[in-house]
């Protein structure tokens, strides 16, 4: 992650699981696309705004103009009848799932870029990439177990039920 997206203003290496790579490949619509998740206001060359996920979750008051009147736009949480949560809460959820599945706390801590701030940190520049990769792979396996393999599985279940 680039410096400007991280609190401590330093680059952070975050490995991608096979599941994340699949999502990215599906999100890329054509070979000319220069960003993974482009803004709807661009030609595939500008990423979505930082607040886009939060706005999608929460909806927007007076969002859509219809004639002279602005209408509210329902958010994903309300549409699905979910309790309030933020995009940042998904980090906590991922950490909890990874720990429950057996990931060591120091490895999850490294993936989240949480540090102790001790003197050793100043000298130890090991990026823990191997351990981070183990956590994201474990998390991907656990997410696949929780949500299944996708539409193909849903169709099989529907066919079985019919």
C-alpha atoms as a printed R data frame, in Angstrom:
    type eleno elety resid chain resno       x       y       z
1   ATOM     1    CA   UNK     A     1   0.000   0.000   0.000
2   ATOM     2    CA   UNK     A     2   1.416   3.413  -0.866
3   ATOM     3    CA   UNK     A     3   2.540   5.851   1.814
4   ATOM     4    CA   UNK     A     4  -0.366   8.250   1.363
5   ATOM     5    CA   UNK     A     5  -2.917   5.495   2.200
6   ATOM     6    CA   UNK     A     6  -1.235   4.418   5.472
7   ATOM     7    CA   UNK     A     7  -1.471   6.183   8.852
8   ATOM     8    CA   UNK     A     8   2.251   5.923   9.529
9   ATOM     9    CA   UNK     A     9   3.054   7.345   6.061
10  ATOM    10    CA   UNK     A    10   5.227   4.419   5.031
11  ATOM    11    CA   UNK     A    11   4.760   1.726   2.427
12  ATOM    12    CA   UNK     A    12   3.232  -1.530   3.651
13  ATOM    13    CA   UNK     A    13   3.419  -4.847   1.810
14  ATOM    14    CA   UNK     A    14   0.116  -6.723   1.881
15  ATOM    15    CA   UNK     A    15   0.107 -10.049   0.020
16  ATOM    16    CA   UNK     A    16  -2.965 -11.132  -1.919
17  ATOM    17    CA   UNK     A    17  -4.603 -14.507  -1.454
18  ATOM    18    CA   UNK     A    18  -5.757 -16.587  -4.393
19  ATOM    19    CA   UNK     A    19  -9.304 -15.479  -3.556
20  ATOM    20    CA   UNK     A    20  -8.305 -11.795  -3.753
21  ATOM    21    CA   UNK     A    21  -6.592 -12.408  -7.095
22  ATOM    22    CA   UNK     A    22  -9.766 -14.085  -8.419
23  ATOM    23    CA   UNK     A    23 -11.852 -11.076  -7.343
24  ATOM    24    CA   UNK     A    24  -9.408  -8.695  -9.022
25  ATOM    25    CA   UNK     A    25  -9.372 -10.717 -12.250
26  ATOM    26    CA   UNK     A    26 -13.169 -10.679 -12.298
27  ATOM    27    CA   UNK     A    27 -13.219  -6.922 -11.634
28  ATOM    28    CA   UNK     A    28 -10.974  -6.144 -14.591
29  ATOM    29    CA   UNK     A    29 -13.354  -5.767 -17.490
30  ATOM    30    CA   UNK     A    30 -10.900  -5.388 -20.349
31  ATOM    31    CA   UNK     A    31  -7.211  -5.257 -21.237
32  ATOM    32    CA   UNK     A    32  -7.219  -1.455 -21.493
33  ATOM    33    CA   UNK     A    33  -8.406  -0.950 -17.916
34  ATOM    34    CA   UNK     A    34  -5.644   0.732 -15.893
35  ATOM    35    CA   UNK     A    35  -7.137   0.456 -12.381
36  ATOM    36    CA   UNK     A    36  -8.835  -2.524 -10.739
37  ATOM    37    CA   UNK     A    37 -11.950  -0.774  -9.428
38  ATOM    38    CA   UNK     A    38 -12.463   2.301 -11.622
39  ATOM    39    CA   UNK     A    39 -14.732   5.193 -10.766
40  ATOM    40    CA   UNK     A    40 -18.039   5.230 -12.596
41  ATOM    41    CA   UNK     A    41 -17.077   8.757 -13.648
42  ATOM    42    CA   UNK     A    42 -13.962   7.667 -15.557
43  ATOM    43    CA   UNK     A    43 -12.975   5.628 -18.580
44  ATOM    44    CA   UNK     A    44 -11.320   2.980 -16.425
45  ATOM    45    CA   UNK     A    45  -8.338   5.162 -15.613
46  ATOM    46    CA   UNK     A    46  -9.380   6.669 -12.239
47  ATOM    47    CA   UNK     A    47  -9.941   4.510  -9.130
48  ATOM    48    CA   UNK     A    48 -13.115   4.702  -7.060
49  ATOM    49    CA   UNK     A    49 -13.049   7.401  -4.416
50  ATOM    50    CA   UNK     A    50 -11.800   6.496  -0.953
51  ATOM    51    CA   UNK     A    51 -15.286   7.046   0.531
52  ATOM    52    CA   UNK     A    52 -17.132   4.973  -2.091
53  ATOM    53    CA   UNK     A    53 -17.409   1.799   0.010
54  ATOM    54    CA   UNK     A    54 -18.618   3.746   3.058
55  ATOM    55    CA   UNK     A    55 -21.203   5.551   0.931
56  ATOM    56    CA   UNK     A    56 -22.345   2.278  -0.619
57  ATOM    57    CA   UNK     A    57 -22.817   0.766   2.835
58  ATOM    58    CA   UNK     A    58 -24.602   3.778   4.333
59  ATOM    59    CA   UNK     A    59 -26.551   5.063   1.346
60  ATOM    60    CA   UNK     A    60 -26.949   8.751   0.764
61  ATOM    61    CA   UNK     A    61 -29.460  11.339   1.874
62  ATOM    62    CA   UNK     A    62 -30.702  13.487  -1.004
63  ATOM    63    CA   UNK     A    63 -28.533  11.494  -3.387
64  ATOM    64    CA   UNK     A    64 -30.468  11.021  -6.614
65  ATOM    65    CA   UNK     A    65 -32.050  13.964  -8.389
66  ATOM    66    CA   UNK     A    66 -35.461  13.370  -9.907
67  ATOM    67    CA   UNK     A    67 -36.646  16.574 -11.519
68  ATOM    68    CA   UNK     A    68 -36.399  19.327  -8.911
69  ATOM    69    CA   UNK     A    69 -36.384  16.894  -5.991
70  ATOM    70    CA   UNK     A    70 -33.454  14.902  -4.558
71  ATOM    71    CA   UNK     A    71 -34.272  11.397  -3.335
72  ATOM    72    CA   UNK     A    72 -32.482   9.310  -0.731
73  ATOM    73    CA   UNK     A    73 -30.442   6.335  -1.934
74  ATOM    74    CA   UNK     A    74 -30.702   3.169   0.160
75  ATOM    75    CA   UNK     A    75 -27.406   1.701   1.350
76  ATOM    76    CA   UNK     A    76 -26.324  -1.918   1.237
77  ATOM    77    CA   UNK     A    77 -26.766  -2.345   5.016
78  ATOM    78    CA   UNK     A    78 -30.369  -1.159   4.937
79  ATOM    79    CA   UNK     A    79 -31.130  -3.128   1.760
80  ATOM    80    CA   UNK     A    80 -29.862  -6.355   3.356
81  ATOM    81    CA   UNK     A    81 -31.329  -5.558   6.803
82  ATOM    82    CA   UNK     A    82 -27.896  -5.593   8.453
83  ATOM    83    CA   UNK     A    83 -26.830  -3.890  11.667
84  ATOM    84    CA   UNK     A    84 -24.581  -0.857  11.377
85  ATOM    85    CA   UNK     A    85 -20.939  -1.505  10.520
86  ATOM    86    CA   UNK     A    86 -18.265   0.438   8.687
87  ATOM    87    CA   UNK     A    87 -15.809  -0.589   6.006
88  ATOM    88    CA   UNK     A    88 -13.046  -0.333   8.634
89  ATOM    89    CA   UNK     A    89 -14.906  -2.882  10.803
90  ATOM    90    CA   UNK     A    90 -14.161  -5.465   8.094
91  ATOM    91    CA   UNK     A    91 -10.497  -5.404   9.232
92  ATOM    92    CA   UNK     A    92 -11.617  -6.521  12.697
93  ATOM    93    CA   UNK     A    93 -13.831  -9.202  11.160
94  ATOM    94    CA   UNK     A    94 -10.968 -10.507   9.003
95  ATOM    95    CA   UNK     A    95  -8.612 -10.553  11.994
96  ATOM    96    CA   UNK     A    96 -11.166 -12.438  14.086
97  ATOM    97    CA   UNK     A    97 -11.822 -15.002  11.339
98  ATOM    98    CA   UNK     A    98  -8.090 -15.526  10.793
99  ATOM    99    CA   UNK     A    99  -7.396 -15.969  14.531
100 ATOM   100    CA   UNK     A   100 -10.351 -18.326  14.954
101 ATOM   101    CA   UNK     A   101  -8.982 -20.399  12.058
102 ATOM   102    CA   UNK     A   102  -5.602 -20.686  13.780
103 ATOM   103    CA   UNK     A   103  -3.467 -17.786  12.535
104 ATOM   104    CA   UNK     A   104  -0.926 -16.698  15.167
105 ATOM   105    CA   UNK     A   105  -1.681 -13.280  16.680
106 ATOM   106    CA   UNK     A   106   1.745 -11.767  15.754
107 ATOM   107    CA   UNK     A   107   1.140 -12.696  12.100
108 ATOM   108    CA   UNK     A   108  -2.358 -11.166  12.082
109 ATOM   109    CA   UNK     A   109  -0.923  -8.113  13.809
110 ATOM   110    CA   UNK     A   110   1.694  -7.791  11.059
111 ATOM   111    CA   UNK     A   111  -0.935  -8.130   8.328
112 ATOM   112    CA   UNK     A   112  -2.979  -5.339   9.936
113 ATOM   113    CA   UNK     A   113   0.218  -3.244  10.193
114 ATOM   114    CA   UNK     A   114  -0.127  -2.922  13.961
115 ATOM   115    CA   UNK     A   115   3.220  -2.412  15.679
116 ATOM   116    CA   UNK     A   116   4.371  -2.087  19.286
117 ATOM   117    CA   UNK     A   117   6.584   0.937  18.754
118 ATOM   118    CA   UNK     A   118   9.563  -0.420  20.682
119 ATOM   119    CA   UNK     A   119  13.254   0.129  19.993
120 ATOM   120    CA   UNK     A   120  13.605  -3.250  18.262
121 ATOM   121    CA   UNK     A   121  11.113  -2.100  15.629
122 ATOM   122    CA   UNK     A   122  13.507   0.688  14.625
123 ATOM   123    CA   UNK     A   123  16.230  -1.861  13.803
124 ATOM   124    CA   UNK     A   124  14.135  -4.834  12.652
125 ATOM   125    CA   UNK     A   125  12.952  -4.154   9.093
126 ATOM   126    CA   UNK     A   126  11.735  -7.688   8.326
127 ATOM   127    CA   UNK     A   127   8.428  -7.297   6.423
128 ATOM   128    CA   UNK     A   128   6.920 -10.616   7.630
129 ATOM   129    CA   UNK     A   129   5.701 -11.255   4.083
130 ATOM   130    CA   UNK     A   130   5.827 -15.054   4.527
131 ATOM   131    CA   UNK     A   131   3.707 -14.877   7.681
132 ATOM   132    CA   UNK     A   132   1.307 -12.325   6.164
133 ATOM   133    CA   UNK     A   133   0.829 -14.605   3.140
134 ATOM   134    CA   UNK     A   134   0.005 -17.525   5.442
135 ATOM   135    CA   UNK     A   135  -2.649 -15.393   7.155
136 ATOM   136    CA   UNK     A   136  -4.279 -14.201   3.898
137 ATOM   137    CA   UNK     A   137  -4.279 -17.750   2.522
138 ATOM   138    CA   UNK     A   138  -5.843 -19.065   5.729
139 ATOM   139    CA   UNK     A   139  -8.377 -16.216   5.636
140 ATOM   140    CA   UNK     A   140  -9.243 -17.004   2.007
141 ATOM   141    CA   UNK     A   141  -9.813 -20.686   2.853
142 ATOM   142    CA   UNK     A   142 -12.025 -19.683   5.766
143 ATOM   143    CA   UNK     A   143 -14.015 -17.196   3.655
144 ATOM   144    CA   UNK     A   144 -14.536 -19.869   0.983
145 ATOM   145    CA   UNK     A   145 -15.787 -22.209   3.713
146 ATOM   146    CA   UNK     A   146 -18.171 -19.554   5.053
147 ATOM   147    CA   UNK     A   147 -19.604 -18.275   1.753
148 ATOM   148    CA   UNK     A   148 -19.046 -21.261  -0.499
149 ATOM   149    CA   UNK     A   149 -17.570 -21.305  -3.977
150 ATOM   150    CA   UNK     A   150 -20.015 -18.890  -5.623
151 ATOM   151    CA   UNK     A   151 -22.801 -19.098  -8.177
152 ATOM   152    CA   UNK     A   152 -21.895 -22.588  -9.402
153 ATOM   153    CA   UNK     A   153 -22.471 -24.013  -5.932
154 ATOM   154    CA   UNK     A   154 -25.760 -22.099  -5.603
155 ATOM   155    CA   UNK     A   155 -26.988 -23.598  -8.877
156 ATOM   156    CA   UNK     A   156 -26.025 -27.108  -7.721
157 ATOM   157    CA   UNK     A   157 -27.924 -26.593  -4.459
158 ATOM   158    CA   UNK     A   158 -30.964 -25.258  -6.331
159 ATOM   159    CA   UNK     A   159 -30.853 -28.190  -8.759
160 ATOM   160    CA   UNK     A   160 -30.663 -30.638  -5.848
161 ATOM   161    CA   UNK     A   161 -33.585 -28.970  -4.078
162 ATOM   162    CA   UNK     A   162 -35.778 -29.031  -7.215
